[in-house]
Amino acid sequence: MRLRYIYALLIAMVLSAPIEAQVYLDSAEVARVLSGKDSVLLSGDDEATIEDDNGDDEGYNSYFQNDSCLTWQQNIKARLDGILQGNLMETTQVGVMVWDLTDDKRLYSYRERVQMRPASTMKCVTAIAALDRLGSDYSFQTRIYYTGSVDDSTQVLNGDIYCVGGMDPLIGGTDITAIAESIRQLNIRTINGNFYADRSFKDKDELGWGWCWDDKNPSLNPLLVNKRDNFISLLRERLHNMGVTHYGIVGERTVPNNARLITTRLHSIEEVMRPMMKKSDNLFAESMFYQIAAAGGGKWSTAKQAASYIKGLIRKVGLTPSNYNIADGSGLSLYNYVSPELEVQLLRYAFQNRNIYDILLKTLPIAGIDGTLRRRMRGTPAAGNVRAKTGTVMGVSSLAGYLTASNQHRLCFSIIVNGGMSNGPMRRLQNSICVALSK
């Protein structure tokens, strides 16, 4: 009773203040205190640490009411101001930006220009840049060539087979079988020559710049099968099972200009982007990153070439490229530094370009339904509404994407938290902001 009496006095004091000051009052929060309901304000002590984006049981009250005395934008500000007063703010670095895409204006911001490590929301940057440069019809290609000639009378290929990797992370056993069948259809029973892997699609770096050696890092090899470096051995095995004998060695060499194409295996940019975003697959993101680099032409493409294109896109959306550091495509690197403002402006740019937005939106995880958001925000207005990319590495949690507000305005947002020692409180902060924007 005493606590409620004190809050009643506080309400009276606030109501007597000028109207401008009342904008910062979240009346729903005060009403909740007076009614004895749990507060939505978050602290770092709320729940046990949750280490996996794929599992986050909700343990907070995310019900928000509108104050009829405030405009919609003022209500949003009051809610988010309240959320950003928790204990977490004292021990971490937080940046938030929300953009009203319908009215094309800033809706809310809090330290939105602070450069921070994004973790896997870096994949949003990569996805938007890839769709911008490569287009929605782009396909990842793995090509198979041969040199020499086929003696039809003896069914012998007197020449070599070249497997040219295009860093397609979707290449699997069915692709290898199809390639083997294409070789067999050339009336070949014997290969009297060598198998060569052509890995000139990208540089020879197998790890990204700024990756931790003890992380679970993907292999940056442009010729993989099911993420493993056994493309040629698996192809030779398939050919053997089809009755094709190989006499020769296995090595690495760039395909010569006079080689003839046998077959090309293709996967669309949307097919690759879906697991990259839904499952936050790092190999798929790095493959996308190197497609951006290779689009400039030539061989042995580098991460710096991809970063250079992204810097140009940053300039295109009206920001200063030198304020940011782009180290990789997945967000694994310790050297990535972006800001909520940058992520929001890129999401805004994507929204304004349907050839980017239509694919991007389909590949983002949906709150409470699928991907890395399937267990988050369930049973709230954000479930089924928020489509966003999660980000998690040690000390970093982030969320960036789109949602529709209660007034049917389309919004994009970015929330980055650095310095947290457990993921749970950082994610609950993000969840609460998304619920507040959705209600």
Tab-separated table of C-alpha atoms in Angstrom:
chain	number	residue	atom	x	y	z
A	1	MET	CA	0.000	0.000	0.000
A	2	ARG	CA	2.778	2.410	0.891
A	3	LEU	CA	4.472	1.781	-2.465
A	4	ARG	CA	1.240	2.476	-4.329
A	5	TYR	CA	0.710	5.663	-2.330
A	6	ILE	CA	4.189	6.890	-3.307
A	7	TYR	CA	3.523	6.156	-6.969
A	8	ALA	CA	0.200	7.981	-6.763
A	9	LEU	CA	2.070	11.042	-5.512
A	10	LEU	CA	4.551	10.699	-8.378
A	11	ILE	CA	1.710	10.584	-10.883
A	12	ALA	CA	0.212	13.741	-9.430
A	13	MET	CA	3.591	15.504	-9.710
A	14	VAL	CA	4.047	14.429	-13.332
A	15	LEU	CA	0.533	15.412	-14.327
A	16	SER	CA	1.149	18.873	-12.929
A	17	ALA	CA	4.237	19.258	-15.143
A	18	PRO	CA	4.156	20.849	-18.615
A	19	ILE	CA	2.805	18.700	-21.412
A	20	GLU	CA	6.294	18.291	-22.973
A	21	ALA	CA	7.520	16.512	-19.865
A	22	GLN	CA	4.585	14.125	-19.938
A	23	VAL	CA	5.786	12.700	-23.242
A	24	TYR	CA	8.350	10.675	-21.309
A	25	LEU	CA	5.795	9.133	-18.935
A	26	ASP	CA	4.764	5.581	-19.751
A	27	SER	CA	1.358	5.594	-18.109
A	28	ALA	CA	0.897	1.901	-18.823
A	29	GLU	CA	3.965	1.169	-16.717
A	30	VAL	CA	2.660	3.271	-13.830
A	31	ALA	CA	-0.760	1.638	-14.059
A	32	ARG	CA	0.898	-1.757	-13.917
A	33	VAL	CA	2.754	-0.845	-10.726
A	34	LEU	CA	-0.416	0.447	-9.087
A	35	SER	CA	-2.290	-2.708	-10.020
A	36	GLY	CA	0.458	-4.924	-8.643
A	37	LYS	CA	1.338	-6.463	-12.017
A	38	ASP	CA	4.898	-7.300	-12.976
A	39	SER	CA	6.991	-4.581	-14.579
A	40	VAL	CA	8.291	-4.917	-18.113
A	41	LEU	CA	11.529	-3.125	-17.280
A	42	LEU	CA	14.409	-5.526	-17.691
A	43	SER	CA	17.482	-6.124	-15.619
A	44	GLY	CA	20.477	-8.354	-15.973
A	45	ASP	CA	19.198	-10.593	-13.156
A	46	ASP	CA	15.824	-11.616	-14.597
A	47	GLU	CA	16.510	-15.129	-15.880
A	48	ALA	CA	19.220	-17.704	-16.297
A	49	THR	CA	21.660	-17.258	-19.147
A	50	ILE	CA	20.466	-18.538	-22.508
A	51	GLU	CA	23.347	-19.285	-24.854
A	52	ASP	CA	21.511	-20.321	-28.003
A	53	ASP	CA	19.425	-18.162	-30.330
A	54	ASN	CA	17.363	-21.270	-31.054
A	55	GLY	CA	16.076	-21.570	-27.509
A	56	ASP	CA	14.763	-18.654	-25.486
A	57	ASP	CA	11.788	-19.276	-23.217
A	58	GLU	CA	10.001	-16.048	-22.442
A	59	GLY	CA	9.765	-15.142	-18.759
A	60	TYR	CA	8.614	-11.541	-18.814
A	61	ASN	CA	5.363	-9.627	-19.072
A	62	SER	CA	5.379	-7.903	-22.457
A	63	TYR	CA	1.894	-6.333	-22.330
A	64	PHE	CA	1.827	-2.659	-23.295
A	65	GLN	CA	-1.078	-0.243	-23.210
A	66	ASN	CA	-1.507	2.979	-25.135
A	67	ASP	CA	-1.916	6.296	-23.338
A	68	SER	CA	-4.811	8.043	-25.055
A	69	CYS	CA	-3.297	11.427	-24.147
A	70	LEU	CA	-0.234	10.737	-26.293
A	71	THR	CA	0.221	10.418	-30.034
A	72	TRP	CA	1.276	7.078	-31.488
A	73	GLN	CA	4.882	8.249	-31.823
A	74	GLN	CA	4.878	9.624	-28.262
A	75	ASN	CA	3.566	6.303	-26.981
A	76	ILE	CA	6.379	4.497	-28.802
A	77	LYS	CA	8.932	6.864	-27.300
A	78	ALA	CA	7.496	6.452	-23.804
A	79	ARG	CA	7.594	2.664	-24.062
A	80	LEU	CA	11.126	2.468	-25.422
A	81	ASP	CA	12.416	5.081	-22.982
A	82	GLY	CA	11.022	2.930	-20.193
A	83	ILE	CA	12.572	-0.268	-21.512
A	84	LEU	CA	15.962	1.426	-21.814
A	85	GLN	CA	16.070	2.264	-18.101
A	86	GLY	CA	16.866	-1.251	-16.873
A	87	ASN	CA	19.993	-2.365	-15.033
A	88	LEU	CA	21.380	-3.783	-18.265
A	89	MET	CA	22.065	-0.244	-19.438
A	90	GLU	CA	24.582	0.238	-16.623
A	91	THR	CA	26.800	-2.677	-17.631
A	92	THR	CA	26.517	-2.855	-21.422
A	93	GLN	CA	26.704	-0.681	-24.506
A	94	VAL	CA	23.330	-0.408	-26.243
A	95	GLY	CA	22.340	1.218	-29.521
A	96	VAL	CA	18.824	1.362	-30.967
A	97	MET	CA	17.295	2.895	-34.065
A	98	VAL	CA	13.760	2.568	-35.453
A	99	TRP	CA	12.680	3.994	-38.816
A	100	ASP	CA	9.102	4.545	-39.969
A	101	LEU	CA	9.223	3.282	-43.543
A	102	THR	CA	5.660	4.353	-44.290
A	103	ASP	CA	6.329	7.997	-43.431
A	104	ASP	CA	10.047	7.650	-44.272
A	105	LYS	CA	11.297	9.287	-41.088
A	106	ARG	CA	13.145	8.457	-37.906
A	107	LEU	CA	10.788	7.104	-35.253
A	108	TYR	CA	13.181	6.481	-32.353
A	109	SER	CA	16.898	6.454	-31.692
A	110	TYR	CA	19.222	5.828	-28.781
A	111	ARG	CA	22.995	5.995	-29.295
A	112	GLU	CA	22.360	4.885	-32.852
A	113	ARG	CA	25.696	6.117	-34.196
A	114	VAL	CA	27.946	4.246	-31.763
A	115	GLN	CA	30.186	1.777	-33.619
A	116	MET	CA	29.754	-1.720	-32.236
A	117	ARG	CA	30.350	-5.333	-33.173
A	118	PRO	CA	27.180	-6.585	-34.886
A	119	ALA	CA	27.647	-10.370	-34.716
A	120	SER	CA	25.326	-12.039	-37.243
A	121	THR	CA	23.221	-8.997	-38.093
A	122	MET	CA	26.251	-8.420	-40.316
A	123	LYS	CA	24.513	-10.956	-42.559
A	124	CYS	CA	21.840	-8.322	-43.267
A	125	VAL	CA	24.565	-6.043	-44.601
A	126	THR	CA	25.950	-8.860	-46.747
A	127	ALA	CA	22.531	-9.934	-48.040
A	128	ILE	CA	21.493	-6.424	-49.040
A	129	ALA	CA	24.838	-5.735	-50.715
A	130	ALA	CA	24.701	-9.050	-52.591
A	131	LEU	CA	21.187	-8.464	-53.907
A	132	ASP	CA	22.149	-4.912	-54.828
A	133	ARG	CA	25.195	-5.976	-56.816
A	134	LEU	CA	24.254	-9.401	-58.149
A	135	GLY	CA	20.504	-9.045	-58.626
A	136	SER	CA	17.664	-11.337	-57.637
A	137	ASP	CA	18.226	-13.663	-60.636
A	138	TYR	CA	21.851	-14.451	-59.770
A	139	SER	CA	22.930	-18.089	-59.427
A	140	PHE	CA	25.920	-19.741	-57.750
A	141	GLN	CA	27.753	-21.889	-60.309
A	142	THR	CA	29.924	-24.993	-60.168
A	143	ARG	CA	31.280	-25.907	-63.597
A	144	ILE	CA	32.851	-29.122	-64.892
A	145	TYR	CA	35.152	-29.103	-67.950
A	146	TYR	CA	37.274	-31.586	-69.856
A	147	THR	CA	40.289	-31.343	-72.136
A	148	GLY	CA	41.504	-33.781	-74.766
A	149	SER	CA	39.166	-35.992	-76.756
A	150	VAL	CA	36.829	-38.936	-76.358
A	151	ASP	CA	37.455	-42.025	-78.480
A	152	ASP	CA	33.934	-43.258	-79.136
A	153	SER	CA	35.118	-46.673	-80.266
A	154	THR	CA	36.887	-47.388	-76.978
A	155	GLN	CA	34.860	-44.987	-74.770
A	156	VAL	CA	38.112	-43.513	-73.447
A	157	LEU	CA	38.693	-39.870	-72.546
A	158	ASN	CA	42.300	-39.052	-73.266
A	159	GLY	CA	42.358	-35.853	-71.285
A	160	ASP	CA	41.644	-34.268	-67.934
A	161	ILE	CA	38.571	-33.332	-65.899
A	162	TYR	CA	38.449	-29.877	-64.271
A	163	CYS	CA	36.115	-29.123	-61.369
A	164	VAL	CA	35.765	-25.342	-61.104
A	165	GLY	CA	34.430	-24.233	-57.748
A	166	GLY	CA	32.152	-21.223	-57.446
A	167	MET	CA	31.879	-21.369	-53.650
A	168	ASP	CA	28.357	-22.767	-53.767
A	169	PRO	CA	27.590	-23.964	-50.218
A	170	LEU	CA	24.529	-25.929	-51.375
A	171	ILE	CA	26.513	-28.440	-53.437
A	172	GLY	CA	25.647	-31.891	-52.104
A	173	GLY	CA	25.532	-35.551	-53.000
A	174	THR	CA	22.746	-35.169	-55.570
A	175	ASP	CA	24.833	-32.594	-57.433
A	176	ILE	CA	27.827	-34.939	-57.500
A	177	THR	CA	25.643	-37.748	-58.847
A	178	ALA	CA	24.279	-35.451	-61.564
A	179	ILE	CA	27.819	-34.400	-62.525
A	180	ALA	CA	28.937	-38.030	-62.731
A	181	GLU	CA	25.954	-38.828	-64.965
A	182	SER	CA	26.854	-35.917	-67.265
A	183	ILE	CA	30.390	-37.259	-67.632
A	184	ARG	CA	29.101	-40.770	-68.303
A	185	GLN	CA	26.719	-39.410	-70.967
A	186	LEU	CA	29.757	-38.307	-72.990
A	187	ASN	CA	30.190	-42.032	-73.771
A	188	ILE	CA	33.093	-42.276	-71.350
A	189	ARG	CA	34.014	-45.550	-69.668
A	190	THR	CA	37.656	-44.749	-68.970
A	191	ILE	CA	39.367	-41.499	-68.027
A	192	ASN	CA	42.986	-41.633	-69.096
A	193	GLY	CA	44.014	-38.373	-67.476
A	194	ASN	CA	43.850	-36.361	-64.289
A	195	PHE	CA	41.218	-34.751	-62.081
A	196	TYR	CA	41.955	-31.142	-61.163
A	197	ALA	CA	40.294	-28.874	-58.632
A	198	ASP	CA	40.191	-25.254	-59.794
A	199	ARG	CA	39.899	-23.075	-56.679
A	200	SER	CA	40.760	-19.781	-58.364
A	201	PHE	CA	37.327	-18.310	-57.576
A	202	LYS	CA	38.767	-16.754	-54.402
A	203	ASP	CA	42.007	-16.165	-52.577
A	204	LYS	CA	43.689	-18.961	-50.635
A	205	ASP	CA	42.683	-17.686	-47.195
A	206	GLU	CA	40.827	-20.442	-45.354
A	207	LEU	CA	39.875	-18.239	-42.401
A	208	GLY	CA	38.382	-14.770	-42.354
A	209	TRP	CA	40.162	-11.641	-41.173
A	210	GLY	CA	39.753	-11.296	-37.405
A	211	TRP	CA	38.334	-14.771	-36.765
A	212	CYS	CA	39.167	-16.463	-33.462
A	213	TRP	CA	41.197	-19.613	-33.955
A	214	ASP	CA	39.159	-21.523	-31.344
A	215	ASP	CA	35.745	-20.672	-32.846
A	216	LYS	CA	33.773	-23.153	-34.926
A	217	ASN	CA	34.788	-21.541	-38.197
A	218	PRO	CA	33.707	-22.628	-41.687
A	219	SER	CA	36.324	-23.562	-44.271
A	220	LEU	CA	36.547	-20.870	-46.948
A	221	ASN	CA	37.082	-23.366	-49.742
A	222	PRO	CA	35.294	-22.677	-53.046
A	223	LEU	CA	34.920	-26.382	-53.886
A	224	LEU	CA	33.076	-28.176	-51.088
A	225	VAL	CA	30.437	-30.901	-50.864
A	226	ASN	CA	28.142	-30.723	-47.846
A	227	LYS	CA	30.680	-28.301	-46.332
A	228	ARG	CA	33.515	-30.853	-46.644
A	229	ASP	CA	36.616	-30.820	-48.842
A	230	ASN	CA	35.974	-34.079	-50.695
A	231	PHE	CA	34.490	-32.949	-54.005
A	232	ILE	CA	36.782	-34.886	-56.347
A	233	SER	CA	37.044	-38.009	-54.194
A	234	LEU	CA	33.246	-38.227	-54.015
A	235	LEU	CA	32.933	-37.613	-57.767
A	236	ARG	CA	35.456	-40.370	-58.537
A	237	GLU	CA	33.524	-42.696	-56.246
A	238	ARG	CA	30.248	-41.954	-58.052
A	239	LEU	CA	31.911	-42.525	-61.438
A	240	HIS	CA	33.384	-45.806	-60.242
A	241	ASN	CA	29.918	-46.953	-59.187
A	242	MET	CA	28.705	-46.121	-62.715
A	243	GLY	CA	31.442	-48.247	-64.255
A	244	VAL	CA	33.855	-45.434	-65.134
A	245	THR	CA	37.522	-46.170	-64.445
A	246	HIS	CA	40.082	-43.454	-63.764
A	247	TYR	CA	43.791	-43.771	-64.489
A	248	GLY	CA	45.618	-40.684	-63.328
A	249	ILE	CA	46.242	-38.367	-60.404
A	250	VAL	CA	44.231	-35.778	-58.475
A	251	GLY	CA	45.618	-32.262	-58.190
A	252	GLU	CA	44.917	-28.534	-58.362
A	253	ARG	CA	45.148	-26.445	-61.518
A	254	THR	CA	43.314	-23.561	-63.177
A	255	VAL	CA	41.142	-24.644	-66.078
A	256	PRO	CA	42.760	-23.834	-69.457
A	257	ASN	CA	41.019	-21.665	-72.035
A	258	ASN	CA	40.592	-24.527	-74.511
A	259	ALA	CA	38.659	-26.723	-72.068
A	260	ARG	CA	35.115	-27.710	-73.005
A	261	LEU	CA	32.162	-27.427	-70.655
A	262	ILE	CA	30.486	-30.659	-69.553
A	263	THR	CA	27.882	-29.323	-67.137
A	264	THR	CA	27.055	-26.524	-64.714
A	265	ARG	CA	25.308	-26.953	-61.372
A	266	LEU	CA	23.257	-23.921	-60.293
A	267	HIS	CA	21.627	-22.699	-57.096
A	268	SER	CA	19.786	-19.389	-56.952
A	269	ILE	CA	20.760	-16.525	-54.682
A	270	GLU	CA	17.471	-16.960	-52.814
A	271	GLU	CA	18.187	-20.658	-52.190
A	272	VAL	CA	21.544	-19.771	-50.646
A	273	MET	CA	20.242	-16.757	-48.739
A	274	ARG	CA	17.482	-18.681	-46.973
A	275	PRO	CA	19.732	-20.844	-44.721
A	276	MET	CA	22.185	-17.961	-44.460
A	277	MET	CA	19.503	-15.854	-42.786
A	278	LYS	CA	17.051	-18.355	-41.268
A	279	LYS	CA	19.740	-20.589	-39.745
A	280	SER	CA	22.476	-17.937	-39.550
A	281	ASP	CA	24.847	-20.197	-41.478
A	282	ASN	CA	28.305	-18.627	-41.554
A	283	LEU	CA	29.639	-20.553	-44.563
A	284	PHE	CA	26.646	-19.453	-46.633
A	285	ALA	CA	27.246	-15.836	-45.602
A	286	GLU	CA	30.932	-15.975	-46.522
A	287	SER	CA	30.025	-17.580	-49.849
A	288	MET	CA	27.659	-14.669	-50.486
A	289	PHE	CA	30.393	-12.217	-49.452
A	290	TYR	CA	32.813	-13.668	-52.009
A	291	GLN	CA	30.181	-13.589	-54.765
A	292	ILE	CA	30.110	-9.822	-54.229
A	293	ALA	CA	33.888	-9.751	-54.599
A	294	ALA	CA	33.955	-11.974	-57.691
A	295	ALA	CA	31.332	-9.878	-59.494
A	296	GLY	CA	34.109	-7.451	-60.376
A	297	GLY	CA	35.612	-10.061	-62.703
A	298	GLY	CA	38.904	-11.900	-62.642
A	299	LYS	CA	40.142	-14.678	-60.392
A	300	TRP	CA	41.349	-15.009	-56.809
A	301	SER	CA	38.748	-12.598	-55.423
A	302	THR	CA	39.400	-11.194	-51.952
A	303	ALA	CA	37.425	-10.122	-48.905
A	304	LYS	CA	38.757	-6.601	-49.408
A	305	GLN	CA	37.019	-6.426	-52.793
A	306	ALA	CA	33.687	-7.320	-51.189
A	307	ALA	CA	34.271	-4.829	-48.378
A	308	SER	CA	35.067	-2.145	-50.940
A	309	TYR	CA	31.710	-2.635	-52.643
A	310	ILE	CA	29.891	-2.503	-49.312
A	311	LYS	CA	31.717	0.723	-48.456
A	312	GLY	CA	30.378	2.152	-51.708
A	313	LEU	CA	26.864	1.101	-50.737
A	314	ILE	CA	27.316	2.783	-47.361
A	315	ARG	CA	28.148	6.002	-49.179
A	316	LYS	CA	25.128	5.479	-51.416
A	317	VAL	CA	22.735	5.421	-48.431
A	318	GLY	CA	24.163	8.713	-47.190
A	319	LEU	CA	26.637	7.631	-44.513
A	320	THR	CA	30.420	7.942	-44.230
A	321	PRO	CA	32.225	4.663	-45.068
A	322	SER	CA	35.298	5.499	-42.970
A	323	ASN	CA	33.128	5.387	-39.845
A	324	TYR	CA	32.726	1.618	-40.220
A	325	ASN	CA	34.879	-1.463	-40.659
A	326	ILE	CA	33.765	-4.366	-42.837
A	327	ALA	CA	35.883	-7.459	-42.212
A	328	ASP	CA	33.750	-10.406	-43.327
A	329	GLY	CA	30.283	-11.381	-44.459
A	330	SER	CA	29.087	-13.458	-41.526
A	331	GLY	CA	29.832	-11.341	-38.457
A	332	LEU	CA	32.345	-13.786	-36.988
A	333	SER	CA	35.197	-11.295	-37.186
A	334	LEU	CA	36.259	-9.295	-34.157
A	335	TYR	CA	37.074	-6.474	-36.582
A	336	ASN	CA	33.549	-5.732	-37.818
A	337	TYR	CA	32.278	-2.383	-36.556
A	338	VAL	CA	28.927	-0.983	-37.630
A	339	SER	CA	26.121	0.981	-35.965
A	340	PRO	CA	22.342	0.655	-35.593
A	341	GLU	CA	22.060	3.674	-37.875
A	342	LEU	CA	23.972	1.902	-40.647
A	343	GLU	CA	21.896	-1.263	-40.399
A	344	VAL	CA	18.658	0.730	-40.404
A	345	GLN	CA	19.666	2.811	-43.419
A	346	LEU	CA	20.545	-0.350	-45.343
A	347	LEU	CA	17.227	-1.951	-44.360
A	348	ARG	CA	15.508	1.239	-45.499
A	349	TYR	CA	17.406	1.109	-48.804
A	350	ALA	CA	16.323	-2.504	-49.278
A	351	PHE	CA	12.688	-1.585	-48.587
A	352	GLN	CA	12.857	1.087	-51.276
A	353	ASN	CA	14.159	-1.432	-53.836
A	354	ARG	CA	11.662	-4.245	-54.338
A	355	ASN	CA	14.128	-6.529	-56.109
A	356	ILE	CA	16.106	-6.553	-52.849
A	357	TYR	CA	13.292	-6.364	-50.317
A	358	ASP	CA	11.104	-9.146	-51.716
A	359	ILE	CA	13.837	-11.774	-51.349
A	360	LEU	CA	15.331	-10.372	-48.152
A	361	LEU	CA	11.992	-10.389	-46.342
A	362	LYS	CA	11.263	-14.008	-47.303
A	363	THR	CA	14.598	-15.187	-45.916
A	364	LEU	CA	14.481	-13.433	-42.526
A	365	PRO	CA	13.521	-15.489	-39.432
A	366	ILE	CA	9.952	-14.912	-38.212
A	367	ALA	CA	9.409	-14.359	-34.485
A	368	GLY	CA	7.803	-17.340	-32.786
A	369	ILE	CA	7.663	-19.331	-36.020
A	370	ASP	CA	10.974	-20.278	-37.648
A	371	GLY	CA	14.727	-19.880	-37.871
A	372	THR	CA	16.693	-18.433	-34.989
A	373	LEU	CA	13.591	-16.547	-33.792
A	374	ARG	CA	11.290	-19.552	-33.583
A	375	ARG	CA	11.306	-19.630	-29.756
A	376	ARG	CA	11.317	-15.915	-29.148
A	377	MET	CA	8.398	-13.510	-28.594
A	378	ARG	CA	5.860	-16.349	-28.645
A	379	GLY	CA	2.422	-15.367	-27.440
A	380	THR	CA	3.042	-11.645	-28.002
A	381	PRO	CA	1.940	-9.172	-30.703
A	382	ALA	CA	5.451	-9.536	-32.168
A	383	ALA	CA	4.984	-13.239	-32.960
A	384	GLY	CA	4.453	-13.742	-36.680
A	385	ASN	CA	5.023	-10.027	-37.185
A	386	VAL	CA	8.719	-9.416	-36.564
A	387	ARG	CA	11.020	-10.635	-39.346
A	388	ALA	CA	14.582	-10.059	-38.252
A	389	LYS	CA	18.137	-11.350	-38.244
A	390	THR	CA	19.590	-12.354	-34.910
A	391	GLY	CA	23.219	-11.982	-33.896
A	392	THR	CA	25.131	-13.756	-31.146
A	393	VAL	CA	28.818	-14.046	-30.331
A	394	MET	CA	30.515	-13.841	-26.953
A	395	GLY	CA	29.521	-10.526	-25.371
A	396	VAL	CA	27.363	-9.440	-28.325
A	397	SER	CA	23.653	-9.784	-29.052
A	398	SER	CA	21.833	-8.004	-31.863
A	399	LEU	CA	18.578	-7.979	-33.785
A	400	ALA	CA	17.722	-6.143	-37.008
A	401	GLY	CA	14.780	-6.351	-39.359
A	402	TYR	CA	11.197	-5.341	-40.080
A	403	LEU	CA	7.765	-5.313	-38.441
A	404	THR	CA	4.331	-3.748	-38.826
A	405	ALA	CA	3.145	-1.402	-36.064
A	406	SER	CA	-0.408	-1.289	-34.691
A	407	ASN	CA	-1.233	1.649	-36.985
A	408	GLN	CA	-0.127	-0.511	-39.953
A	409	HIS	CA	3.024	1.520	-40.517
A	410	ARG	CA	5.945	-0.552	-41.754
A	411	LEU	CA	9.037	-0.166	-39.551
A	412	CYS	CA	12.648	-1.271	-39.715
A	413	PHE	CA	14.900	-1.409	-36.683
A	414	SER	CA	18.315	-2.351	-35.351
A	415	ILE	CA	19.204	-3.168	-31.743
A	416	ILE	CA	22.840	-3.912	-30.882
A	417	VAL	CA	24.081	-4.771	-27.392
A	418	ASN	CA	27.795	-5.167	-26.644
A	419	GLY	CA	29.426	-6.196	-23.384
A	420	GLY	CA	26.800	-8.507	-21.917
A	421	MET	CA	28.065	-11.541	-20.058
A	422	SER	CA	24.900	-13.567	-20.697
A	423	ASN	CA	22.578	-13.643	-23.666
A	424	GLY	CA	19.234	-13.848	-21.879
A	425	PRO	CA	18.978	-10.252	-20.605
A	426	MET	CA	20.208	-8.837	-23.916
A	427	ARG	CA	17.626	-10.812	-25.869
A	428	ARG	CA	14.821	-9.904	-23.515
A	429	LEU	CA	15.659	-6.252	-24.076
A	430	GLN	CA	15.361	-6.798	-27.833
A	431	ASN	CA	12.152	-8.801	-27.436
A	432	SER	CA	10.562	-6.088	-25.296
A	433	ILE	CA	11.392	-3.403	-27.841
A	434	CYS	CA	9.871	-5.485	-30.641
A	435	VAL	CA	6.717	-6.139	-28.617
A	436	ALA	CA	6.447	-2.435	-27.762
A	437	LEU	CA	6.719	-1.545	-31.447
A	438	SER	CA	4.175	-4.196	-32.445
A	439	LYS	CA	1.511	-3.345	-29.842
